[in-house]
PDB file of C-alpha atoms in Angstrom:
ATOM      1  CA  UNK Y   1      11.571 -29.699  20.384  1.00 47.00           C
ATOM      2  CA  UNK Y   2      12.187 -28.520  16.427  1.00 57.00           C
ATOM      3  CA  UNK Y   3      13.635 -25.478  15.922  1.00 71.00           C
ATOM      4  CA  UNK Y   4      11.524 -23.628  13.279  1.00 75.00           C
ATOM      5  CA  UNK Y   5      13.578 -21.027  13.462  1.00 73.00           C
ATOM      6  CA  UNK Y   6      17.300 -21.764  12.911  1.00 66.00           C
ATOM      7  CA  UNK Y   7      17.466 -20.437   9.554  1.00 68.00           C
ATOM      8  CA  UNK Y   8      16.444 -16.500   8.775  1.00 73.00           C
ATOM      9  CA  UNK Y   9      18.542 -16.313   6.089  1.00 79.00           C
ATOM     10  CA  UNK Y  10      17.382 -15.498   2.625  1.00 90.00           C
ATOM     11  CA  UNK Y  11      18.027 -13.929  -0.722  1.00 93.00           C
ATOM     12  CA  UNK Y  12      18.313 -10.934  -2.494  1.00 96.00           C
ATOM     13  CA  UNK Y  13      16.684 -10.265  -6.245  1.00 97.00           C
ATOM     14  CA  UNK Y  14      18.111  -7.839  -8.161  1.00 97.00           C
ATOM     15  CA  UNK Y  15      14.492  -6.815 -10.702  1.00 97.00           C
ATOM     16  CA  UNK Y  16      16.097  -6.785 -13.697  1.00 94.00           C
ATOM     17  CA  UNK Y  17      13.791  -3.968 -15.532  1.00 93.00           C
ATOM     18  CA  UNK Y  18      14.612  -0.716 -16.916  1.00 91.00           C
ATOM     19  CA  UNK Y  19      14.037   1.933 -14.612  1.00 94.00           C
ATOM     20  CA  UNK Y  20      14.500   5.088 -15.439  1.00 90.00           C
ATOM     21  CA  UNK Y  21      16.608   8.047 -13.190  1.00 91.00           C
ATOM     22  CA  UNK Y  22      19.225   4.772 -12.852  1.00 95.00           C
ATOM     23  CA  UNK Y  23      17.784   3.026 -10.251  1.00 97.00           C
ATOM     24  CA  UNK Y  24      18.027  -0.467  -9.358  1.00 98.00           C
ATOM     25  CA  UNK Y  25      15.485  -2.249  -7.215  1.00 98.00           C
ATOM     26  CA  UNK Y  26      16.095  -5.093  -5.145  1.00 98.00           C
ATOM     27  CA  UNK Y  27      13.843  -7.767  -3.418  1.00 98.00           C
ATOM     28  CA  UNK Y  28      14.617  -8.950   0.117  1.00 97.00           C
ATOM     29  CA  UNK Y  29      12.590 -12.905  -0.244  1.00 96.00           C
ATOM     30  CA  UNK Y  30      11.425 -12.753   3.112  1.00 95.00           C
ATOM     31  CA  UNK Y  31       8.610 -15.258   1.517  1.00 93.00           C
ATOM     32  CA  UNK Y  32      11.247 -17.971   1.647  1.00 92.00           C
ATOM     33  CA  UNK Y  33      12.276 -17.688   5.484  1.00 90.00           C
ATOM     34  CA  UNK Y  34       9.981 -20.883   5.352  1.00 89.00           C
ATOM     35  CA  UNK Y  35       7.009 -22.707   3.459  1.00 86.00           C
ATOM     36  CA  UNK Y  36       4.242 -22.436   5.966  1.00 87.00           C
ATOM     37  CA  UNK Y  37       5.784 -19.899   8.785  1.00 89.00           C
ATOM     38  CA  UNK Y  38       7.204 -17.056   6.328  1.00 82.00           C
ATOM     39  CA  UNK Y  39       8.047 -13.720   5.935  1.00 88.00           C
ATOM     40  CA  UNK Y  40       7.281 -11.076   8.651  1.00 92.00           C
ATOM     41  CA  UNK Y  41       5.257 -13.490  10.390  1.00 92.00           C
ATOM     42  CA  UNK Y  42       8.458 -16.281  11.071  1.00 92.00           C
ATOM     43  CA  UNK Y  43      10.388 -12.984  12.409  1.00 94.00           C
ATOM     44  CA  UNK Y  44       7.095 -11.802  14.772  1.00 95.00           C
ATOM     45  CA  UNK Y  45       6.634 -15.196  16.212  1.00 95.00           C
ATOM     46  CA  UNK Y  46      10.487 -16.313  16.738  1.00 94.00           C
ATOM     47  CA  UNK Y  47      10.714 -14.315  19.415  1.00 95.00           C
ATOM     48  CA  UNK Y  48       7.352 -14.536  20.884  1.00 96.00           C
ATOM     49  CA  UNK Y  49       7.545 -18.593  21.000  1.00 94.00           C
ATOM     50  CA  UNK Y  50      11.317 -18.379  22.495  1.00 93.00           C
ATOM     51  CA  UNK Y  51       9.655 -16.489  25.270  1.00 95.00           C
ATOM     52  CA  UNK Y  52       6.654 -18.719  25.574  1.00 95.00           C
ATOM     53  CA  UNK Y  53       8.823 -21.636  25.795  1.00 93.00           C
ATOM     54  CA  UNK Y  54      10.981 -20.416  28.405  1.00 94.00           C
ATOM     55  CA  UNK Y  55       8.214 -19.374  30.714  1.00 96.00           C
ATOM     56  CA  UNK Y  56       6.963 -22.409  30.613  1.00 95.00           C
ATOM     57  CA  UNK Y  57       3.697 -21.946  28.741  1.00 96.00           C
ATOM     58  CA  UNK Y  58       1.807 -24.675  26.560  1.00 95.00           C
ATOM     59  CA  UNK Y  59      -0.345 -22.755  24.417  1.00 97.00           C
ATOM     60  CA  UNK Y  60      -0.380 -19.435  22.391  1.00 97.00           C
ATOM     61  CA  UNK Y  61      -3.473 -17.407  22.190  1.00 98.00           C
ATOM     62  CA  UNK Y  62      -4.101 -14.820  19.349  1.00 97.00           C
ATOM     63  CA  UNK Y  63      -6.340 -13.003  17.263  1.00 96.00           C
ATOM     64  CA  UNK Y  64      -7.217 -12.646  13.688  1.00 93.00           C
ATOM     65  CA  UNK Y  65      -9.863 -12.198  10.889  1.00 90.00           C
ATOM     66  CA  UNK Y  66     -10.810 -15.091   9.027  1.00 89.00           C
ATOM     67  CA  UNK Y  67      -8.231 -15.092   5.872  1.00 86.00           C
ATOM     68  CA  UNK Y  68      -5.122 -13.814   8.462  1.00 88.00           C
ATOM     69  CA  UNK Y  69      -1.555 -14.942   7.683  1.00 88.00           C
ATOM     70  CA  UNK Y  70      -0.995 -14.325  11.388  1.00 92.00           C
ATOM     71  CA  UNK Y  71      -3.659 -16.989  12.441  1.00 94.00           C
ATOM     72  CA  UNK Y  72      -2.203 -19.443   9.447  1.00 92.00           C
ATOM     73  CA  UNK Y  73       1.540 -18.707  10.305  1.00 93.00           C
ATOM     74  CA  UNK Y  74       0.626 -19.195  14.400  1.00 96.00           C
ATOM     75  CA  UNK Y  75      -0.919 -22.408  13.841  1.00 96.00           C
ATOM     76  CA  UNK Y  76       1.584 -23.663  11.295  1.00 94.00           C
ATOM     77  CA  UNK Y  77       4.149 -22.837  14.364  1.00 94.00           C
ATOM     78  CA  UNK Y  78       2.342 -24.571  16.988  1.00 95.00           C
ATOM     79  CA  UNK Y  79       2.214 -27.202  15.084  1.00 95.00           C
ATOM     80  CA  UNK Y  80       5.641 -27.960  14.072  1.00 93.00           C
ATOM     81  CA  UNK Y  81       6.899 -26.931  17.651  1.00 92.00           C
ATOM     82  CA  UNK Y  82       4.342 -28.734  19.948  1.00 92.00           C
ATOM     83  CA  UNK Y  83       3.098 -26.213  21.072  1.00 95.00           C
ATOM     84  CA  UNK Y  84      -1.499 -25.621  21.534  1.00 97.00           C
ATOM     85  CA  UNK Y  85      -3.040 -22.721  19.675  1.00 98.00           C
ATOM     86  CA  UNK Y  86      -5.649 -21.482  20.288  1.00 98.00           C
ATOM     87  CA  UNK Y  87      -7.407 -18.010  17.361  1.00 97.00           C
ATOM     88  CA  UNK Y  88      -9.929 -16.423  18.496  1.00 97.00           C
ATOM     89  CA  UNK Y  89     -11.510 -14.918  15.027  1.00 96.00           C
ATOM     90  CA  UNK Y  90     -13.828 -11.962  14.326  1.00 95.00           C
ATOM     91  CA  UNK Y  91     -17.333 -12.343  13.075  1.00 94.00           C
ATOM     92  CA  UNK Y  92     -19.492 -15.608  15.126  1.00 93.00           C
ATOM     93  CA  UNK Y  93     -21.064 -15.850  11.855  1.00 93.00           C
ATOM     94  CA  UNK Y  94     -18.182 -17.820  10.207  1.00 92.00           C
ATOM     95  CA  UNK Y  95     -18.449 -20.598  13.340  1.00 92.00           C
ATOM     96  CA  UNK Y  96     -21.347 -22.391  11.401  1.00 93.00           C
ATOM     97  CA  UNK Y  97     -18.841 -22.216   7.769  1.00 93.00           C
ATOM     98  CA  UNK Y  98     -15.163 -22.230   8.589  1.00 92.00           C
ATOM     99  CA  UNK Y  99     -14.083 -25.209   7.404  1.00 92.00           C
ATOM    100  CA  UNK Y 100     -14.821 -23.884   3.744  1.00 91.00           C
ATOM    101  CA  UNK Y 101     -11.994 -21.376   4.634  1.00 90.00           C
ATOM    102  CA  UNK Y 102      -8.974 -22.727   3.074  1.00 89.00           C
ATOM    103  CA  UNK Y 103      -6.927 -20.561   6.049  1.00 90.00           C
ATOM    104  CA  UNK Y 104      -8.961 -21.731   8.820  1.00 94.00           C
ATOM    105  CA  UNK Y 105      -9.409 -25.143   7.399  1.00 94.00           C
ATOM    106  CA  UNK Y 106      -5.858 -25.297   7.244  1.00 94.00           C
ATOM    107  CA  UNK Y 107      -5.253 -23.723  10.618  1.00 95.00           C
ATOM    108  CA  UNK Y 108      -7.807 -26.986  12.563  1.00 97.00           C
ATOM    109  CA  UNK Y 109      -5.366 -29.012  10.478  1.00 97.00           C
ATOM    110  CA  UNK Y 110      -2.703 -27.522  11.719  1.00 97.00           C
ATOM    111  CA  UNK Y 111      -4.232 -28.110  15.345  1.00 97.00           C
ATOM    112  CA  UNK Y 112      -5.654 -24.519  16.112  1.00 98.00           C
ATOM    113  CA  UNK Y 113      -8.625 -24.317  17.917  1.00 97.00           C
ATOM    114  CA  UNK Y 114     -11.460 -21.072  17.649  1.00 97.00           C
ATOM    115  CA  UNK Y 115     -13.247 -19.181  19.416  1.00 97.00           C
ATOM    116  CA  UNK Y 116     -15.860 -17.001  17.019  1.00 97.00           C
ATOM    117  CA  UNK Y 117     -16.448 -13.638  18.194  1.00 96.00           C
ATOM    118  CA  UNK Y 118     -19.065 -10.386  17.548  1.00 96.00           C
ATOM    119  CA  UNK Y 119     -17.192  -7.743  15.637  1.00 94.00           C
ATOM    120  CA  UNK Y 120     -18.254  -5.859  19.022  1.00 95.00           C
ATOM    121  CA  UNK Y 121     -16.683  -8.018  21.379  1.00 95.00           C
ATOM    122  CA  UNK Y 122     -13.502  -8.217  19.043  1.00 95.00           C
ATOM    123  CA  UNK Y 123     -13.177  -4.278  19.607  1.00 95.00           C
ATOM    124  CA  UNK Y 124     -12.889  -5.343  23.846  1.00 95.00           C
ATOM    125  CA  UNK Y 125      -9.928  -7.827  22.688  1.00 95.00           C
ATOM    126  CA  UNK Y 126      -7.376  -5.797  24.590  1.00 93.00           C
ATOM    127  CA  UNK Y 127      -9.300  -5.601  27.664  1.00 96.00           C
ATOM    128  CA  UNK Y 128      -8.941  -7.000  30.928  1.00 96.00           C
ATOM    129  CA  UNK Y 129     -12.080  -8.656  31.565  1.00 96.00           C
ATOM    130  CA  UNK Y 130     -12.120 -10.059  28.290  1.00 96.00           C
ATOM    131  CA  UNK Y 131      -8.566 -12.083  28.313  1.00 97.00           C
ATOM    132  CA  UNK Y 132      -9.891 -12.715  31.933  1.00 97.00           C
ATOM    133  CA  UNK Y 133     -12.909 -14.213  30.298  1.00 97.00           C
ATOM    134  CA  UNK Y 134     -10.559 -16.251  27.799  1.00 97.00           C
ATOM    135  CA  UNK Y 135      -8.436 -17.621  30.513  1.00 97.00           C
ATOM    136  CA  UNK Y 136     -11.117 -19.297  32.085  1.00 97.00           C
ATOM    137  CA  UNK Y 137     -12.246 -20.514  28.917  1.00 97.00           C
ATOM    138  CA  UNK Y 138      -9.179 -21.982  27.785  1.00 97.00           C
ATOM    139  CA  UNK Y 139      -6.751 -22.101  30.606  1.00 97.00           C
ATOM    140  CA  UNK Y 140      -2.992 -20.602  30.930  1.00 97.00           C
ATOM    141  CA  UNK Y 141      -2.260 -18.867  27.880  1.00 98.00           C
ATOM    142  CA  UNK Y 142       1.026 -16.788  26.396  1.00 98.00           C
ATOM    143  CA  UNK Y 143      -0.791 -14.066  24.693  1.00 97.00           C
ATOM    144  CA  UNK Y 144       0.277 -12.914  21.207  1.00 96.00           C
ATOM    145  CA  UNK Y 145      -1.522  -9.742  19.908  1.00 93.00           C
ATOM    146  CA  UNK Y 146      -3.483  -9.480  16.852  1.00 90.00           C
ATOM    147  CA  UNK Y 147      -0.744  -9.255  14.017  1.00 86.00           C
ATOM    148  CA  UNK Y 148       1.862 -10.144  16.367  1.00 87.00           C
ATOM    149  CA  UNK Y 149       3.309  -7.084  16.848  1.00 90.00           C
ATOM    150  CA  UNK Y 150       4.931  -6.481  20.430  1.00 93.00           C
ATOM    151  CA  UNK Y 151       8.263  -6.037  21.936  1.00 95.00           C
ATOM    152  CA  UNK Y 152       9.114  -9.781  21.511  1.00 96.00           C
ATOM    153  CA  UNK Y 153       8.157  -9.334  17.550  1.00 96.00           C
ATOM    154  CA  UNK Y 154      10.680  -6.201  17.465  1.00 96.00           C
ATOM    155  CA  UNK Y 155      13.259  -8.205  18.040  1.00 96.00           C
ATOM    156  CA  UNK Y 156      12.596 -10.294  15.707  1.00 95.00           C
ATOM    157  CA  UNK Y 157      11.660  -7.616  12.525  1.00 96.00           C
ATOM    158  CA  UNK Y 158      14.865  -6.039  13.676  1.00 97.00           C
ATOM    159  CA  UNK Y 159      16.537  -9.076  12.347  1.00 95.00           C
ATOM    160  CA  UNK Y 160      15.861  -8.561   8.604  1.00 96.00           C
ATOM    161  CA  UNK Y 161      18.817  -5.841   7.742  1.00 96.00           C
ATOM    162  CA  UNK Y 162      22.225  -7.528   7.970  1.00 92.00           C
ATOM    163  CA  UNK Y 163      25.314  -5.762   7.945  1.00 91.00           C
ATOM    164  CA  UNK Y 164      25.719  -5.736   3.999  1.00 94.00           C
ATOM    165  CA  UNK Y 165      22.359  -4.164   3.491  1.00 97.00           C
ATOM    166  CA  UNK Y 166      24.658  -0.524   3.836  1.00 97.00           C
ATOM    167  CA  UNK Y 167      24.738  -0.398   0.689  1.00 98.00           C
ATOM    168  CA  UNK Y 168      21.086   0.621  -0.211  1.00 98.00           C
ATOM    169  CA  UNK Y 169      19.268   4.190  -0.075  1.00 98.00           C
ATOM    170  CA  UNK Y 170      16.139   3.275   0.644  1.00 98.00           C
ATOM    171  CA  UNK Y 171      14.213   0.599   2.440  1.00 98.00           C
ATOM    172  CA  UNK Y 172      10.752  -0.156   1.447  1.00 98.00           C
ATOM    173  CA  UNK Y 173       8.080  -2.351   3.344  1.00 98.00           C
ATOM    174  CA  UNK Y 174       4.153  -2.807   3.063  1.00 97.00           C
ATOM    175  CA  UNK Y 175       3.026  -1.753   6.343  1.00 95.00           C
ATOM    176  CA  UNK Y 176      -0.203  -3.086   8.374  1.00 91.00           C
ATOM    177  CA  UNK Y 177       0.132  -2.805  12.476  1.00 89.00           C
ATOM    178  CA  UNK Y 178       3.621  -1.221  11.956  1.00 93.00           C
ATOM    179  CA  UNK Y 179       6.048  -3.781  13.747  1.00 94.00           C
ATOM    180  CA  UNK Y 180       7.764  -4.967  10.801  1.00 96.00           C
ATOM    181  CA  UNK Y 181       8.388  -1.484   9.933  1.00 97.00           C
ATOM    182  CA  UNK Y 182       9.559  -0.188  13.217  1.00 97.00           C
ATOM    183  CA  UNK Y 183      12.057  -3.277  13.471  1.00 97.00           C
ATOM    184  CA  UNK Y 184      13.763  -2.394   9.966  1.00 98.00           C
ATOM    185  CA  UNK Y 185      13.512   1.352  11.369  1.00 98.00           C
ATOM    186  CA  UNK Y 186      15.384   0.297  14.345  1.00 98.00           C
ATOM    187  CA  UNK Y 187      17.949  -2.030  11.930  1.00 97.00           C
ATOM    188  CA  UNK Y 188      18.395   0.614   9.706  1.00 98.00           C
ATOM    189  CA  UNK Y 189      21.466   2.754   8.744  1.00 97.00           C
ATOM    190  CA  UNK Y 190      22.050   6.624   8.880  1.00 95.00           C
ATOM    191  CA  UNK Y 191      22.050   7.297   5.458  1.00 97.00           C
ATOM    192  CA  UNK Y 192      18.948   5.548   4.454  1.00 98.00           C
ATOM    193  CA  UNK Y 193      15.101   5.860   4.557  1.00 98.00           C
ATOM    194  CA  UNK Y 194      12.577   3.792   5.624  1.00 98.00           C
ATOM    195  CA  UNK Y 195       9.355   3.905   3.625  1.00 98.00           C
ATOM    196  CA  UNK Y 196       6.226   2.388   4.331  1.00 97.00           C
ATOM    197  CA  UNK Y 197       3.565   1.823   2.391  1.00 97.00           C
ATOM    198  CA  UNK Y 198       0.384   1.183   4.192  1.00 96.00           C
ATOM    199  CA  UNK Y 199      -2.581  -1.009   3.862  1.00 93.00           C
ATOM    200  CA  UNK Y 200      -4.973   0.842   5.573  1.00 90.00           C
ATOM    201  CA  UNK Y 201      -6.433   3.975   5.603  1.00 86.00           C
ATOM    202  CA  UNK Y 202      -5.928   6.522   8.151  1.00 76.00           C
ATOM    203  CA  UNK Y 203      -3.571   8.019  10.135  1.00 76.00           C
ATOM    204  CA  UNK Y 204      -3.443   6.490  12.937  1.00 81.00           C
ATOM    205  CA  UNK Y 205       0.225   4.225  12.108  1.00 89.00           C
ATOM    206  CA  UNK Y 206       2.100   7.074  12.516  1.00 92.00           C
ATOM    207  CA  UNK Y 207       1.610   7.117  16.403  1.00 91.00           C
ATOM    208  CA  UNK Y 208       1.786   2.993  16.131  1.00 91.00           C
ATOM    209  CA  UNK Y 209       4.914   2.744  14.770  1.00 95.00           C
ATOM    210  CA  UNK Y 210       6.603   5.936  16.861  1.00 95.00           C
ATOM    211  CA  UNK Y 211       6.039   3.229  19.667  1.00 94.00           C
ATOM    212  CA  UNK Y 212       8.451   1.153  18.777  1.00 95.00           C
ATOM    213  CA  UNK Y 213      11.079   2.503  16.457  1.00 96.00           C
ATOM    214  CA  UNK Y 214      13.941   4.312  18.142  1.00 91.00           C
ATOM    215  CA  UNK Y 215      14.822   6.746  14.871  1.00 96.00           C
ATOM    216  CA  UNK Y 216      13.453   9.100  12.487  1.00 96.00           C
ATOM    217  CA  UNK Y 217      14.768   8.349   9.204  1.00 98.00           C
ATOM    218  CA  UNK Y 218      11.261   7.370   8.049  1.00 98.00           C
ATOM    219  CA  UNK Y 219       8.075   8.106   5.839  1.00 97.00           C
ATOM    220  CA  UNK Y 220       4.507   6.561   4.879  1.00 97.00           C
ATOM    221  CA  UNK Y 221       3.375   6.851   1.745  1.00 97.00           C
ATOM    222  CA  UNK Y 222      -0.291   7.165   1.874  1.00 95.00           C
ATOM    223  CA  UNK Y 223      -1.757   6.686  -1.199  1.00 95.00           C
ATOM    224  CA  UNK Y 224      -1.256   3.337  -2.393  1.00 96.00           C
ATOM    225  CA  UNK Y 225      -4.366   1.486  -0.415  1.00 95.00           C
ATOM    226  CA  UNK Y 226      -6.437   0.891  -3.083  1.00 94.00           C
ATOM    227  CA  UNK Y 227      -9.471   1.741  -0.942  1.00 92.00           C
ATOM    228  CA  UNK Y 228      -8.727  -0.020   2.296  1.00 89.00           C
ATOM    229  CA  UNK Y 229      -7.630  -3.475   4.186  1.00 84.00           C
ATOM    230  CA  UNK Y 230      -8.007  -6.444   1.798  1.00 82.00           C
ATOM    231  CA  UNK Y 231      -9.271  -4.271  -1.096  1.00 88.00           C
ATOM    232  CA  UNK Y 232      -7.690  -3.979  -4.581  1.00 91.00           C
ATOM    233  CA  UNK Y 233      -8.809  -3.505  -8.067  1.00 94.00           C
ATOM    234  CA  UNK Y 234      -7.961  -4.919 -11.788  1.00 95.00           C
ATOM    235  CA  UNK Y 235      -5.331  -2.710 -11.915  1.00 96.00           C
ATOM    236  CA  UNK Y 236      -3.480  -3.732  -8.688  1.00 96.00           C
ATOM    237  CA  UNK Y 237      -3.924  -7.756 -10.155  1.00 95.00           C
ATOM    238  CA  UNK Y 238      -2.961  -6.866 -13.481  1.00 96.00           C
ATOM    239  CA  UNK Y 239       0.426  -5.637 -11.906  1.00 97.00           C
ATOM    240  CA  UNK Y 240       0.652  -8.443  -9.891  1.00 96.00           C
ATOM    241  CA  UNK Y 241       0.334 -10.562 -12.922  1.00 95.00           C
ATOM    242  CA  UNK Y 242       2.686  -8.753 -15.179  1.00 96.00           C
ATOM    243  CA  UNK Y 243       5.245  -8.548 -11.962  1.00 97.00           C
ATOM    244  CA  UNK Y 244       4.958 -12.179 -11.927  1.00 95.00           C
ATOM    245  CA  UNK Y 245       5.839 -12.945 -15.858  1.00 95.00           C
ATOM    246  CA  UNK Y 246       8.599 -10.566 -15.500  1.00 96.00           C
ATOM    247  CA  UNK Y 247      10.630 -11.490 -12.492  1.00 96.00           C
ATOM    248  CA  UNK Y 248       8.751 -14.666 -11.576  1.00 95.00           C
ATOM    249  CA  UNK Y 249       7.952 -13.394  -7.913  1.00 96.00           C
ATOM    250  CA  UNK Y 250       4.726 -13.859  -6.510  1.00 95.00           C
ATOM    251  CA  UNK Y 251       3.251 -11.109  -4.883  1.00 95.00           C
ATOM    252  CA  UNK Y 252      -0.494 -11.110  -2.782  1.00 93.00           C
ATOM    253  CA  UNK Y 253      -2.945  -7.939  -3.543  1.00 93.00           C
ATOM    254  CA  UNK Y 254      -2.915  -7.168   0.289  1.00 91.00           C
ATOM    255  CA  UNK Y 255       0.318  -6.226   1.332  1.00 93.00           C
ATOM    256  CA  UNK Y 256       3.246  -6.979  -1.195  1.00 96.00           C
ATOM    257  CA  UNK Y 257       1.193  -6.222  -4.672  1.00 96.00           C
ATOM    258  CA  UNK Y 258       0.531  -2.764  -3.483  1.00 97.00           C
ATOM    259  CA  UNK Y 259       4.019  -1.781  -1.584  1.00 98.00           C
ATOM    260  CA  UNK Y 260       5.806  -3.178  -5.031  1.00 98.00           C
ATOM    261  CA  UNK Y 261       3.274  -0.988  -7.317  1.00 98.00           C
ATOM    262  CA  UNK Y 262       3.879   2.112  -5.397  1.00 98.00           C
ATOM    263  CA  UNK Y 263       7.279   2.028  -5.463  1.00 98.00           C
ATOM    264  CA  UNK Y 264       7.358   1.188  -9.385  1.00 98.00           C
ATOM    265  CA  UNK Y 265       4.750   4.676  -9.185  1.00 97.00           C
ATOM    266  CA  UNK Y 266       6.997   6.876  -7.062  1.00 97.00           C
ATOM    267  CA  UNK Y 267       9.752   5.558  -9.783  1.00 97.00           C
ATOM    268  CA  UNK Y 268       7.982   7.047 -12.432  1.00 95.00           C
ATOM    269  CA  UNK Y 269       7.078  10.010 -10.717  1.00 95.00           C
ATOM    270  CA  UNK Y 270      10.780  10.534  -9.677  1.00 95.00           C
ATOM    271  CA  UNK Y 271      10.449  10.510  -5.917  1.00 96.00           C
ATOM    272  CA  UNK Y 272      13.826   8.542  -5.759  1.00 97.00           C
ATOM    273  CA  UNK Y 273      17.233  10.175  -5.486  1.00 97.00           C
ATOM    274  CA  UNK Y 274      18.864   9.345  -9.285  1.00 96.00           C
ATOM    275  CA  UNK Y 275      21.039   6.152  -8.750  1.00 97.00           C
ATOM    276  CA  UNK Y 276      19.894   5.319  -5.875  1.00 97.00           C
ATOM    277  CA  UNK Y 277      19.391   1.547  -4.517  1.00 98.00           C
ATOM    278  CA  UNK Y 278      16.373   0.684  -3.468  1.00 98.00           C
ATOM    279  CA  UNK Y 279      15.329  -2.500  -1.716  1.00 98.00           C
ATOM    280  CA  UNK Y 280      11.853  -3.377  -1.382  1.00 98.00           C
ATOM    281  CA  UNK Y 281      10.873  -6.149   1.575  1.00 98.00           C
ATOM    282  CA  UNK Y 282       8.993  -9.167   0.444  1.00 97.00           C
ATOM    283  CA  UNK Y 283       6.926 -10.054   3.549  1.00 95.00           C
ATOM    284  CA  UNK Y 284       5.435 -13.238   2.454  1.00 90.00           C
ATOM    285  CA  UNK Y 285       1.431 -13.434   2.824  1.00 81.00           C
ATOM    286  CA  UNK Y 286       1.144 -15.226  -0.381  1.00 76.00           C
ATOM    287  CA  UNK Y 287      -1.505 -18.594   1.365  1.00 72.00           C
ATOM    288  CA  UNK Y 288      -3.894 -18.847  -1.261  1.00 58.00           C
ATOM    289  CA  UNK Y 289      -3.214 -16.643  -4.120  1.00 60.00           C
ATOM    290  CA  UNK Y 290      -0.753 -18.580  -6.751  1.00 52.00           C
ATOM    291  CA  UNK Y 291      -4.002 -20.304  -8.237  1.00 49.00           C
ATOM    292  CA  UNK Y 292      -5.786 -16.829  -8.290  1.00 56.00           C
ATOM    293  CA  UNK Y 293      -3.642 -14.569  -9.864  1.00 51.00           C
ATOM    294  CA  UNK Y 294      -2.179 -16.093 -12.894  1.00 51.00           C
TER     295      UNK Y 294
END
């Protein structure tokens, strides 16, 4: 069998703008782990496959909305590694239209097959009886939660600092089911803080990422949500775009686009330290959105 995941080692971009306070902001190209299986997701599923490969299983089973980089990245992996996948997505009503979804088009390509669900019976997902119900469905299954975040996918997000990475004062990652976070929390050094900037709204990461991570050194900045999941306005693409002429990194509106315009915000607003280092974690996500934001 391939081995997707032999190399996990990527670059570092210094942004060469003029901040003020003396700051310097790096980028951490997470995006380039790997064309299809990238960023936080490659780290989330290493793990998680390792595990269903040793146990013996022949098919991963996970969950997902219909534009998810977790279903894309899962069936991308399956693919390459032999291995069945099988989403099951929320909302029955895109059954009858999926294939006009360029992420679940590309995830039957990939081999992925679906099973469309209420947004009422996605709420059950966790439950007993409905994985029970699944597994009779589909057969045997290693389960992978919805975002991939578990103990396996700790592991994996704890792989992102190296050794070198010392050297910077903060640490600064979009955050969405908190696993990515919690694994750099885990990774990171004394001196430093972790910062997340989340893509929700609510409150309720705080208690999802004190599950995993095994420090303190850590903060959420709230504000920088633009109204929710998946929702962003002309001002958060017109960063994006600008971002993109000046460094020539791609960002995505959902999770990278909004952690890199809060922390040019907070900048401005002098929430750094003066001099300080700070390295921001590209995450990937970008499926779709180089011919949309140019």
């Amino acid at each position: 069998m391939k081995n997707l995941f032999l190399n996990d080692v990527v670059p570092t971009t210094k942004i060469d703008l003029p901040f003020q306070h003396g700051i310097e902001l790096f980028v951490r190209r997470e995006d380039l782990l790997h064309p299809e299986v990238s960023g936080n997701k490659f780290r989330k599923l290493k793990y998680n496959v390792e595990a269903a490969v040793g146990q013996g299983y022949k098919q991963l089973l996970t969950f997902g909305g219909a534009y998810s980089n977790h279903i894309a990245a899962t069936a991308a992996a399956g693919r390459i590694l032999g291995i069945q996948t099988i989403g099951v997505i929320r909302g029955e009503e895109i059954a009858a239209c999926y294939l006009d979804n360029p992420t679940l088009k590309k995830a039957t390509e990939d081999g992925m097959r679906f099973k469309f669900v209420t947004r009422t019976e996605y709420r059950t997902k966790d439950s007993a009886v409905f994985l029970r119900q699944l597994e009779e469905e589909f057969g045997h299954f290693y389960l992978v939660p919805e975002g991939g975040t578990n103990e396996e996918a700790i592991k994996g997000t704890e792989e992102i600092l190296q050794e070198g990475d010392a050297t910077y004062d903060y640490v600064c990652c979009a955050v969405g089911t908190g696993g990515t976070i919690a694994g750099i929390i885990n990774s990171s050094f004394a001196h430093q803080i972790i910062m997340g900037f989340p893509v929700l709204k609510g409150d309720f990461l705080q208690e999802e990422i004190k599950k995993y991570a095994a420090k303190e050194n850590w903060m959420l900045q709230t504000d920088y949500h633009f109204g929710g999941y998946a929702k962003y306005n002309a001002d958060l693409l017109d960063f994006i775009r600008e971002f993109k002429q000046k460094t020539g990194i791609l960002l995505d509106p959902i999770y990278t686009g909004k952690l890199l315009f809060g922390i040019f915000d907070l900048i401005k607003q002098g929430q750094f330290k003066n001099n300080s280092k700070i390295l921001a974690i590209h995450t990937g996500g970008l499926q779709g959105w180089n011919e949309k934001i140019k």
